[in-house]
Short mmCIF file of C-alpha atoms in Angstrom, two decimals:
data_model
loop_
_atom_site.label_atom_id
_atom_site.label_comp_id
_atom_site.label_asym_id
_atom_site.label_seq_id
_atom_site.Cartn_x
_atom_site.Cartn_y
_atom_site.Cartn_z
CA MET S 1 48.90 -78.62 3.38
CA ALA S 2 48.08 -80.60 0.23
CA ALA S 3 46.63 -78.55 -2.59
CA ALA S 4 43.08 -79.46 -3.54
CA LYS S 5 42.47 -80.45 -7.14
CA VAL S 6 39.86 -79.83 -9.78
CA GLY S 7 39.38 -82.42 -12.53
CA MET S 8 40.73 -81.79 -16.03
CA GLY S 9 37.35 -82.54 -17.54
CA GLN S 10 35.61 -80.23 -15.09
CA LEU S 11 38.02 -77.41 -15.83
CA PHE S 12 38.43 -77.69 -19.60
CA GLY S 13 36.52 -80.63 -21.06
CA GLU S 14 33.07 -79.08 -21.06
CA VAL S 15 33.91 -75.75 -22.69
CA GLY S 16 32.51 -74.26 -19.51
CA GLN S 17 33.60 -71.86 -16.80
CA ALA S 18 37.23 -71.47 -17.82
CA GLN S 19 36.39 -70.68 -21.45
CA GLN S 20 33.53 -68.39 -20.44
CA LEU S 21 35.90 -66.55 -18.15
CA HIS S 22 38.42 -66.10 -20.97
CA LYS S 23 35.68 -64.88 -23.33
CA LEU S 24 34.45 -62.29 -20.84
CA ARG S 25 37.95 -61.04 -20.17
CA ALA S 26 38.72 -60.86 -23.90
CA GLN S 27 35.47 -58.98 -24.52
CA LEU S 28 36.32 -56.46 -21.83
CA GLU S 29 39.85 -55.98 -23.20
CA GLN S 30 38.50 -55.57 -26.73
CA LEU S 31 35.99 -52.93 -25.66
CA GLN S 32 38.68 -51.02 -23.80
CA ALA S 33 41.06 -51.25 -26.77
CA GLU S 34 38.41 -50.05 -29.19
CA ASN S 35 37.60 -47.19 -26.86
CA GLU S 36 41.24 -46.16 -26.78
CA GLN S 37 41.58 -46.35 -30.56
CA LEU S 38 38.40 -44.49 -31.35
CA LYS S 39 38.86 -41.99 -28.52
CA THR S 40 35.14 -41.56 -28.16
CA GLY S 41 35.18 -41.13 -24.41
CA ALA S 42 35.07 -43.49 -21.46
CA LEU S 43 33.81 -47.04 -21.79
CA ASP S 44 30.21 -47.32 -20.65
CA GLU S 45 30.62 -47.83 -16.90
CA ARG S 46 27.57 -50.07 -16.52
CA THR S 47 28.83 -52.39 -19.26
CA LYS S 48 32.33 -52.44 -17.82
CA ALA S 49 31.10 -53.06 -14.27
CA ALA S 50 28.79 -55.87 -15.39
CA LEU S 51 31.57 -57.62 -17.28
CA GLU S 52 34.05 -57.24 -14.44
CA GLN S 53 31.53 -58.62 -11.97
CA GLN S 54 30.94 -61.70 -14.14
CA VAL S 55 34.69 -62.22 -14.48
CA GLU S 56 35.15 -61.99 -10.71
CA GLU S 57 32.26 -64.37 -10.03
CA LEU S 58 33.56 -67.01 -12.44
CA THR S 59 37.08 -66.68 -11.07
CA ALA S 60 35.74 -67.20 -7.56
CA GLN S 61 33.76 -70.27 -8.69
CA LEU S 62 36.87 -71.73 -10.29
CA ALA S 63 38.92 -71.12 -7.16
CA ARG S 64 36.26 -72.66 -4.90
CA ALA S 65 35.97 -75.72 -7.15
CA GLY S 66 39.66 -76.49 -7.22
CA GLY S 67 41.14 -74.71 -4.23
CA GLU S 68 43.36 -71.67 -4.73
CA HIS S 69 46.86 -71.79 -3.24
CA GLU S 70 50.01 -69.69 -2.99
CA ILE S 71 52.80 -71.53 -4.82
CA ALA S 72 56.46 -70.50 -4.75
CA VAL S 73 57.53 -69.08 -8.12
CA ALA S 74 60.85 -70.93 -7.79
CA LEU S 75 59.02 -74.27 -7.65
CA ILE S 76 57.19 -73.73 -10.96
CA GLU S 77 58.56 -74.84 -14.32
CA SER S 78 57.43 -74.50 -17.92
CA ASP S 79 55.80 -77.34 -19.86
CA PRO S 80 58.15 -77.98 -22.81
CA ASN S 81 55.32 -79.59 -24.79
CA GLN S 82 52.81 -76.75 -24.50
CA PRO S 83 51.37 -75.28 -27.74
CA ARG S 84 52.59 -71.76 -27.06
CA THR S 85 56.19 -70.97 -27.98
CA ALA S 86 55.85 -67.37 -29.23
CA ILE S 87 56.37 -65.57 -25.93
CA ALA S 88 58.31 -62.41 -26.75
CA ASP S 89 60.14 -60.34 -24.14
CA PRO S 90 57.98 -57.23 -24.76
CA ILE S 91 54.87 -59.25 -23.89
CA VAL S 92 56.44 -60.46 -20.65
CA ARG S 93 57.52 -56.91 -19.74
CA GLU S 94 54.01 -55.62 -20.42
CA ARG S 95 52.51 -58.29 -18.14
CA ALA S 96 55.10 -57.51 -15.46
CA VAL S 97 53.96 -53.88 -15.42
CA SER S 98 50.35 -55.06 -15.15
CA LEU S 99 51.20 -57.32 -12.19
CA GLN S 100 52.95 -54.47 -10.41
CA ARG S 101 50.12 -52.02 -10.98
CA HIS S 102 47.07 -54.23 -10.63
CA GLY S 103 48.23 -57.43 -8.97
CA GLN S 104 47.42 -60.98 -10.09
CA LYS S 105 43.82 -60.99 -11.30
CA THR S 106 43.39 -64.72 -11.97
CA PRO S 107 45.23 -67.83 -10.73
CA ILE S 108 47.62 -69.75 -12.93
CA VAL S 109 46.91 -73.46 -13.52
CA LEU S 110 49.46 -76.09 -12.45
CA PHE S 111 49.88 -79.84 -12.37
CA PRO S 112 50.60 -81.43 -8.95
CA PRO S 113 54.22 -81.46 -7.72
CA GLN S 114 56.52 -84.06 -9.24
CA MET S 115 59.00 -86.24 -7.34
CA ASN S 116 61.38 -83.28 -7.18
CA GLY S 117 58.69 -81.09 -5.61
CA ARG S 118 58.31 -78.85 -8.66
CA TYR S 119 55.03 -77.92 -10.39
CA ALA S 120 54.59 -78.01 -14.19
CA LEU S 121 52.57 -75.22 -15.80
CA PHE S 122 49.30 -75.97 -17.57
CA ASP S 123 48.30 -72.33 -18.14
CA GLY S 124 49.90 -69.05 -17.09
CA GLU S 125 53.36 -69.04 -18.66
CA ILE S 126 53.47 -65.27 -19.20
CA ARG S 127 52.33 -64.44 -15.67
CA TRP S 128 54.96 -66.82 -14.29
CA ARG S 129 57.77 -65.31 -16.40
CA ALA S 130 56.61 -61.79 -15.53
CA ALA S 131 56.53 -62.66 -11.82
CA GLN S 132 60.11 -63.93 -12.05
CA SER S 133 61.25 -60.73 -13.75
CA ILE S 134 59.94 -58.51 -10.95
CA GLY S 135 61.06 -60.71 -8.09
CA TRP S 136 57.71 -62.05 -6.90
CA LYS S 137 58.09 -64.99 -4.53
CA THR S 138 54.67 -66.63 -4.97
CA LEU S 139 51.72 -66.82 -7.37
CA ARG S 140 48.12 -67.84 -6.76
CA ALA S 141 47.38 -71.14 -8.47
CA VAL S 142 44.74 -73.80 -9.08
CA ILE S 143 45.95 -77.41 -9.27
CA VAL S 144 44.66 -79.89 -11.87
CA PRO S 145 45.56 -83.59 -11.67
CA HIS S 146 47.96 -85.22 -14.08
CA THR S 147 46.27 -87.02 -16.93
CA SER S 148 47.59 -90.08 -18.69
CA ASP S 149 45.78 -88.87 -21.80
CA GLU S 150 48.35 -86.63 -23.47
CA VAL S 151 45.92 -85.85 -26.28
CA GLN S 152 43.35 -84.49 -23.83
CA LYS S 153 46.03 -82.47 -22.06
CA PHE S 154 47.37 -80.92 -25.26
CA GLU S 155 43.88 -80.21 -26.59
CA GLY S 156 43.01 -78.53 -23.29
CA GLN S 157 46.05 -76.28 -23.60
CA ILE S 158 45.08 -75.32 -27.15
CA VAL S 159 41.51 -74.54 -26.06
CA THR S 160 42.84 -72.37 -23.24
CA GLY S 161 45.11 -70.49 -25.64
CA ILE S 162 42.36 -69.97 -28.20
CA HIS S 163 39.79 -68.67 -25.76
CA SER S 164 42.24 -66.40 -23.96
CA GLN S 165 43.20 -65.04 -27.42
CA LYS S 166 46.85 -65.28 -26.42
CA LEU S 167 47.94 -68.08 -28.77
CA HIS S 168 49.81 -66.69 -31.77
CA ASP S 169 48.53 -67.93 -35.13
CA LEU S 170 51.92 -69.52 -35.88
CA ASP S 171 51.77 -71.45 -32.61
CA LEU S 172 48.18 -72.41 -33.41
CA ALA S 173 49.24 -73.73 -36.83
CA ASN S 174 51.98 -75.92 -35.37
CA ALA S 175 49.77 -77.03 -32.49
CA LEU S 176 46.99 -78.11 -34.85
CA LEU S 177 49.40 -80.22 -36.91
CA HIS S 178 50.60 -81.89 -33.72
CA LEU S 179 47.10 -82.42 -32.31
CA ILE S 180 45.69 -83.87 -35.54
CA GLY S 181 48.66 -86.24 -35.69
CA MET S 182 48.06 -87.28 -32.07
CA GLN S 183 44.35 -87.88 -32.63
CA HIS S 184 44.65 -89.66 -35.98
CA SER S 185 47.53 -92.14 -36.20
CA HIS S 186 47.35 -92.40 -40.01
CA LEU S 187 48.37 -88.72 -40.21
CA ARG S 188 51.06 -88.79 -37.51
CA GLU S 189 53.96 -89.25 -39.92
CA ARG S 190 52.34 -87.03 -42.55
CA ARG S 191 51.62 -83.96 -40.45
CA TRP S 192 53.17 -81.55 -42.94
CA GLU S 193 50.65 -82.69 -45.57
CA ILE S 194 47.70 -81.59 -43.40
CA PRO S 195 47.51 -78.01 -44.80
CA LYS S 196 47.37 -79.42 -48.34
CA ILE S 197 44.69 -81.94 -47.32
CA LEU S 198 42.61 -79.15 -45.79
CA ASN S 199 43.04 -76.85 -48.78
CA THR S 200 42.10 -79.55 -51.30
CA ALA S 201 38.96 -80.49 -49.37
CA PHE S 202 37.97 -76.88 -48.78
CA ARG S 203 38.33 -75.93 -52.46
CA ARG S 204 36.07 -78.85 -53.37
CA LEU S 205 33.46 -77.70 -50.84
CA GLN S 206 33.77 -74.20 -52.27
CA ARG S 207 33.13 -75.37 -55.83
CA GLN S 208 30.06 -77.24 -54.59
CA GLY S 209 28.82 -74.25 -52.57
CA LYS S 210 28.92 -76.33 -49.38
CA HIS S 211 31.56 -74.18 -47.66
CA LEU S 212 28.80 -71.78 -46.63
CA GLN S 213 27.60 -74.44 -44.18
CA LEU S 214 30.81 -74.18 -42.14
CA ALA S 215 29.76 -71.02 -40.28
CA GLN S 216 26.81 -72.88 -38.76
CA ILE S 217 28.29 -76.35 -38.35
CA ARG S 218 31.36 -75.15 -36.40
CA SER S 219 29.14 -74.26 -33.43
CA ALA S 220 26.85 -77.31 -33.72
CA PRO S 221 26.90 -80.23 -31.22
CA GLU S 222 29.60 -82.84 -31.88
CA GLU S 223 27.05 -85.44 -33.00
CA GLU S 224 25.72 -83.05 -35.65
CA GLN S 225 29.25 -82.15 -36.72
CA GLN S 226 30.14 -85.82 -37.12
CA GLN S 227 27.03 -86.48 -39.19
CA TRP S 228 27.88 -83.53 -41.44
CA ILE S 229 31.45 -84.77 -41.87
CA GLU S 230 30.22 -88.23 -42.88
CA THR S 231 27.66 -86.98 -45.40
CA VAL S 232 29.10 -83.79 -46.93
CA GLY S 233 31.19 -85.71 -49.45
CA PHE S 234 34.80 -85.79 -48.26
CA LYS S 235 37.05 -87.94 -50.42
CA ASP S 236 38.71 -89.99 -47.68
CA ALA S 237 39.32 -90.48 -43.95
CA GLN S 238 42.19 -87.98 -43.97
CA GLU S 239 39.94 -85.09 -44.97
CA GLN S 240 37.35 -86.19 -42.43
CA ALA S 241 39.98 -86.33 -39.68
CA VAL S 242 41.28 -82.82 -40.34
CA PHE S 243 37.82 -81.26 -40.36
CA ALA S 244 36.76 -83.28 -37.29
CA THR S 245 39.57 -81.82 -35.19
CA LEU S 246 39.01 -78.24 -36.36
CA LEU S 247 35.25 -78.35 -35.82
CA ARG S 248 35.62 -80.00 -32.41
CA LEU S 249 37.69 -76.96 -31.39
CA GLN S 250 34.99 -74.71 -32.93
CA LEU S 251 37.54 -73.29 -35.35
CA ASN S 252 36.51 -72.10 -38.79
CA PRO S 253 38.31 -74.26 -41.40
CA ILE S 254 38.18 -71.30 -43.81
CA THR S 255 40.23 -69.15 -41.44
CA ILE S 256 42.67 -71.97 -40.69
CA ASN S 257 43.14 -72.64 -44.41
CA ASN S 258 43.48 -69.03 -45.57
CA VAL S 259 45.09 -67.33 -42.58
CA VAL S 260 46.65 -69.74 -40.08
CA PHE S 261 48.28 -72.59 -42.00
CA PRO S 262 49.97 -70.26 -44.55
CA LEU S 263 52.13 -68.97 -41.67
CA LEU S 264 53.95 -72.31 -41.72
CA ASN S 265 55.54 -71.13 -44.99
CA LEU S 266 56.95 -67.92 -43.54
CA ALA S 267 60.65 -67.22 -43.98
CA PRO S 268 62.69 -68.48 -40.98
CA ASP S 269 63.75 -64.95 -40.02
CA LEU S 270 60.10 -63.90 -39.74
CA LYS S 271 59.29 -66.91 -37.56
CA GLN S 272 62.19 -65.88 -35.34
CA ALA S 273 60.82 -62.33 -35.13
CA ILE S 274 57.45 -63.74 -34.07
CA ASN S 275 58.95 -65.91 -31.33
CA ALA S 276 61.52 -63.43 -30.03
CA GLN S 277 59.91 -60.04 -30.62
CA GLY S 278 56.19 -60.69 -30.88
CA LEU S 279 55.76 -59.76 -34.55
CA ASP S 280 52.05 -59.76 -35.40
CA ALA S 281 50.88 -62.51 -37.77
CA SER S 282 49.22 -60.16 -40.26
CA LYS S 283 52.38 -58.05 -40.49
CA ALA S 284 54.54 -61.14 -40.89
CA ARG S 285 52.39 -62.24 -43.83
CA GLU S 286 53.00 -58.91 -45.55
CA LEU S 287 56.73 -58.91 -44.85
CA ASN S 288 56.96 -62.42 -46.26
CA ARG S 289 56.24 -60.90 -49.67
CA LEU S 290 59.80 -59.53 -49.58
CA SER S 291 61.16 -62.69 -51.17
CA SER S 292 64.08 -63.05 -53.55
CA GLN S 293 61.62 -63.66 -56.38
CA GLN S 294 59.55 -60.53 -55.67
CA LEU S 295 62.60 -58.35 -55.09
CA ASP S 296 64.58 -59.88 -57.97
CA VAL S 297 67.66 -60.33 -55.77
CA GLY S 298 69.55 -63.25 -54.24
CA GLU S 299 68.29 -65.11 -51.16
CA SER S 300 70.90 -63.56 -48.87
CA GLU S 301 70.13 -60.00 -49.97
CA ALA S 302 66.39 -60.63 -49.73
CA MET S 303 66.78 -61.82 -46.13
CA SER S 304 68.83 -58.72 -45.30
CA ILE S 305 66.17 -56.41 -46.80
CA ARG S 306 63.40 -58.31 -45.03
CA THR S 307 65.23 -58.26 -41.68
CA GLN S 308 65.80 -54.49 -41.86
CA ALA S 309 62.16 -53.94 -42.79
CA THR S 310 61.03 -56.15 -39.91
CA GLN S 311 63.10 -54.20 -37.40
CA GLN S 312 61.70 -50.94 -38.76
CA VAL S 313 58.16 -52.27 -38.35
CA LEU S 314 58.82 -53.37 -34.77
CA GLU S 315 60.80 -50.35 -33.61
CA GLN S 316 58.48 -47.77 -35.17
CA LYS S 317 55.34 -49.74 -34.27
CA HIS S 318 53.98 -49.60 -37.82
CA SER S 319 50.28 -50.21 -38.39
CA LEU S 320 49.30 -52.94 -40.85
CA ASN S 321 48.62 -50.36 -43.58
CA GLN S 322 52.05 -48.83 -43.01
CA VAL S 323 53.63 -52.28 -43.33
CA LYS S 324 51.81 -52.84 -46.63
CA GLU S 325 53.02 -49.49 -47.94
CA LEU S 326 56.59 -50.25 -46.87
CA VAL S 327 56.54 -53.62 -48.61
CA GLU S 328 55.15 -52.08 -51.82
CA GLN S 329 57.86 -49.39 -51.73
CA LEU S 330 60.64 -51.95 -51.32
CA ILE S 331 59.33 -54.19 -54.09
CA SER S 332 59.02 -51.15 -56.37
CA LYS S 333 62.57 -50.06 -55.46
CA TYR S 334 64.29 -53.38 -56.07
CA SER S 335 62.09 -54.78 -58.82
CA PRO S 336 60.41 -51.98 -60.81
CA LYS S 337 59.43 -54.42 -63.55
CA SER S 338 57.07 -56.17 -61.15
CA HIS S 339 55.05 -52.95 -61.08
CA SER S 340 54.76 -52.65 -64.87
CA ARG S 341 51.30 -54.16 -64.72
CA ASP S 342 47.73 -53.31 -65.51
CA SER S 343 46.90 -50.30 -63.33
CA ALA S 344 43.36 -51.53 -62.66
CA ILE S 345 44.67 -54.85 -61.33
CA VAL S 346 47.29 -53.10 -59.20
CA LYS S 347 44.67 -50.79 -57.71
CA PHE S 348 42.20 -53.64 -57.09
CA THR S 349 44.87 -55.85 -55.50
CA LYS S 350 45.96 -53.04 -53.19
CA THR S 351 42.36 -52.34 -52.17
CA VAL S 352 41.69 -56.00 -51.37
CA ARG S 353 44.93 -56.32 -49.38
CA GLN S 354 44.08 -53.29 -47.26
CA LEU S 355 40.53 -54.48 -46.61
CA ASP S 356 40.06 -55.68 -43.03
CA VAL S 357 37.06 -58.01 -43.18
CA GLN S 358 36.75 -57.96 -39.40
CA THR S 359 35.60 -54.35 -39.61
CA ILE S 360 32.68 -55.24 -41.90
CA ALA S 361 29.65 -55.60 -39.68
CA ASN S 362 27.08 -56.32 -42.40
CA LEU S 363 26.99 -60.04 -43.24
CA GLN S 364 25.29 -59.28 -46.56
CA ASP S 365 28.24 -57.13 -47.62
CA LEU S 366 30.66 -59.94 -46.77
CA GLU S 367 28.62 -62.49 -48.71
CA GLU S 368 28.46 -60.17 -51.73
CA LEU S 369 32.22 -59.62 -51.58
CA GLU S 370 32.79 -63.38 -51.36
CA LYS S 371 30.51 -63.97 -54.35
CA VAL S 372 32.30 -61.37 -56.50
CA LEU S 373 35.73 -62.77 -55.63
CA GLN S 374 34.59 -66.32 -56.36
CA GLU S 375 33.26 -65.24 -59.75
CA LYS S 376 36.58 -63.59 -60.61
CA LEU S 377 38.52 -66.65 -59.44
CA ALA S 378 36.32 -68.85 -61.63
CA GLN S 379 37.02 -66.55 -64.61
CA ILE S 380 40.77 -66.72 -63.94
CA GLU S 381 40.65 -70.52 -63.70
CA ALA S 382 38.68 -70.73 -66.95
CA TRP S 383 41.20 -68.45 -68.68
CA ARG S 384 44.10 -70.59 -67.45
CA ASN S 385 42.41 -73.74 -68.71
CA GLN S 386 42.04 -72.13 -72.12
CA GLN S 387 45.74 -71.24 -72.16
CA ASP S 388 46.67 -74.84 -71.33
CA THR S 389 44.63 -76.29 -74.22
#
């Protein structure tokens, strides 16, 4: 029996049911995780039941629209061009346990069979790998037709990864470079300059006070976004292109500039730890401070110190604060002179590093913090200019 198909645009192009489903599932997982961390008792049953019901309803709608089918696991193969490459063994093992205990909650998404009878994955790589590891013979799947538009296909995979909150920031960084190059031919051969282009444009917006508009414009209709891009004062078409792609994906350029793109500069051993062992992005950023310059040792010794620290973090499941403390201890041990600094600056820097802005619920507090930091940065820049004259 031929598998029924649901159109690519219907499934992913309208930021509709599939994304809403991912958002609901992510919200439920977040509430459960917070409940576990805070240990304040059971999750409100009415809230949980309502969310689960919505997830089930949307899943059913998706299955009815495209036709849900049992596909042999052996006939499924990975898409080598997908955005996600950081799929660590511990993540697959965790999903395998979930499949055994709870079954397959949602269908994977496949392209139609090729000439050899095999299906290429569009979404569901971890579930497929987990199913293989526990000997499952089939998986429930929805089929989407092949598209000749590779840009649309790749963008759809990024959107799926973003809204399922399963795309590692390092994968997101690489995927964005690739997507921007695909969408804008003049940047195709200059992809590695994109982070610099974004940073330059963002700093200019920041000096002009226009960066505050980004929070609102990222969720605006595409027509409004395009009008903003054309009138905000970007220097050239390259800056416009970078912001156009990020805003179309409803990503915050501030986050991409300050958090995501810097991961491209991680040490190779840390990138390997992300891909093979699932090292968290925030912890990788801290461990990257263990450089030869910071430690005052050779490159080879620095990599050895960093690798040992990384394994300690992974094996002992260190929290982010514990990672920060470990890094400070190692820098102090190998390069005491780097700590012979103004105590007020050391204390302030440590406080800022340990601050998790995602835990700040009051927008006014965040805006005040941003204002203070901007003022200090302006003072530092002015001081540097004086030193150069």
